[in-house]
Amino acid sequence: QVQLVESGGGLVQAGGSLRLSCAASGRTFSSSYGMGWFRQAPGKEREFVATTTWKFGNTYSADYADSVKGRFTLFRDNAKNTVSLQMNTLKPEDTAVYYCAAALHPGRTWSTYNYWGQGTQVTVSS
C-alpha cells in the first residue's frame, strides 16, 4: 500500500504563489513510482496538472498541462519521498482541489494512477 498526503493549499490572491507538497509513504513505495498532480473544480471533471517523467534514459523531467506550463514547477525529492508543486502567477481559474497521485506507469489521465491523496483546496481570488 501507498499513502499520499497533500499539504500547502490555501487562499491566495491572483498573481500570488503557493507551494503544494505531497508526502508518500508505505512499504511498497519507491522512486520507481511516478508522481502526478491533478485538480478538480466544483462541477468539473478531474484534470491533469503535472507529472514526473523519465526521458533520455530515465533522466528525470516533468510534463505539464498547457494551462499551467510556465507558471507551475514540479519538484521531486526521492530521498524524502516527496513531490512539490510550486504554483506561481496564480489565476482564479486555478481554483480547485488539488490531488497528488502515484503510479508505476503514470500518464496524463487519472486512470493510470494507483494511489491518491485526500486533496488540498486551492482558492485564488480576484
XYZ file of C-alpha atoms in Angstrom, residues 10 12 14-16 18 20 39-41 44 47 49 67-69 71-72 87-98 120-125:
36
model
C -5.000 27.785 0.910
C -4.266 33.411 -2.283
C -4.476 36.363 -8.141
C -0.860 36.710 -9.106
C 0.306 35.132 -5.899
C 1.533 28.645 -3.356
C 1.873 22.244 -2.592
C -7.091 19.136 -9.896
C -10.842 19.218 -9.810
C -13.046 22.269 -9.650
C -15.922 19.724 -13.428
C -7.914 17.334 -14.986
C -1.836 19.321 -13.995
C -2.804 25.728 -18.841
C -0.083 25.748 -16.189
C 3.076 25.483 -18.241
C 3.720 29.024 -14.130
C 3.871 25.746 -12.233
C 2.482 27.441 -8.333
C 3.273 30.977 -9.399
C 1.220 33.693 -11.032
C -1.937 32.016 -9.870
C -5.184 32.771 -11.620
C -8.773 32.441 -10.420
C -9.247 29.584 -12.860
C -6.621 27.648 -10.924
C -9.097 27.333 -8.073
C -9.696 23.646 -7.417
C -8.979 20.770 -5.121
C -5.522 19.539 -5.967
C -5.939 20.088 -0.748
C -8.020 23.127 -1.581
C -6.513 25.968 -3.561
C -8.589 29.106 -3.888
C -7.419 32.053 -5.950
C -9.342 35.264 -5.513
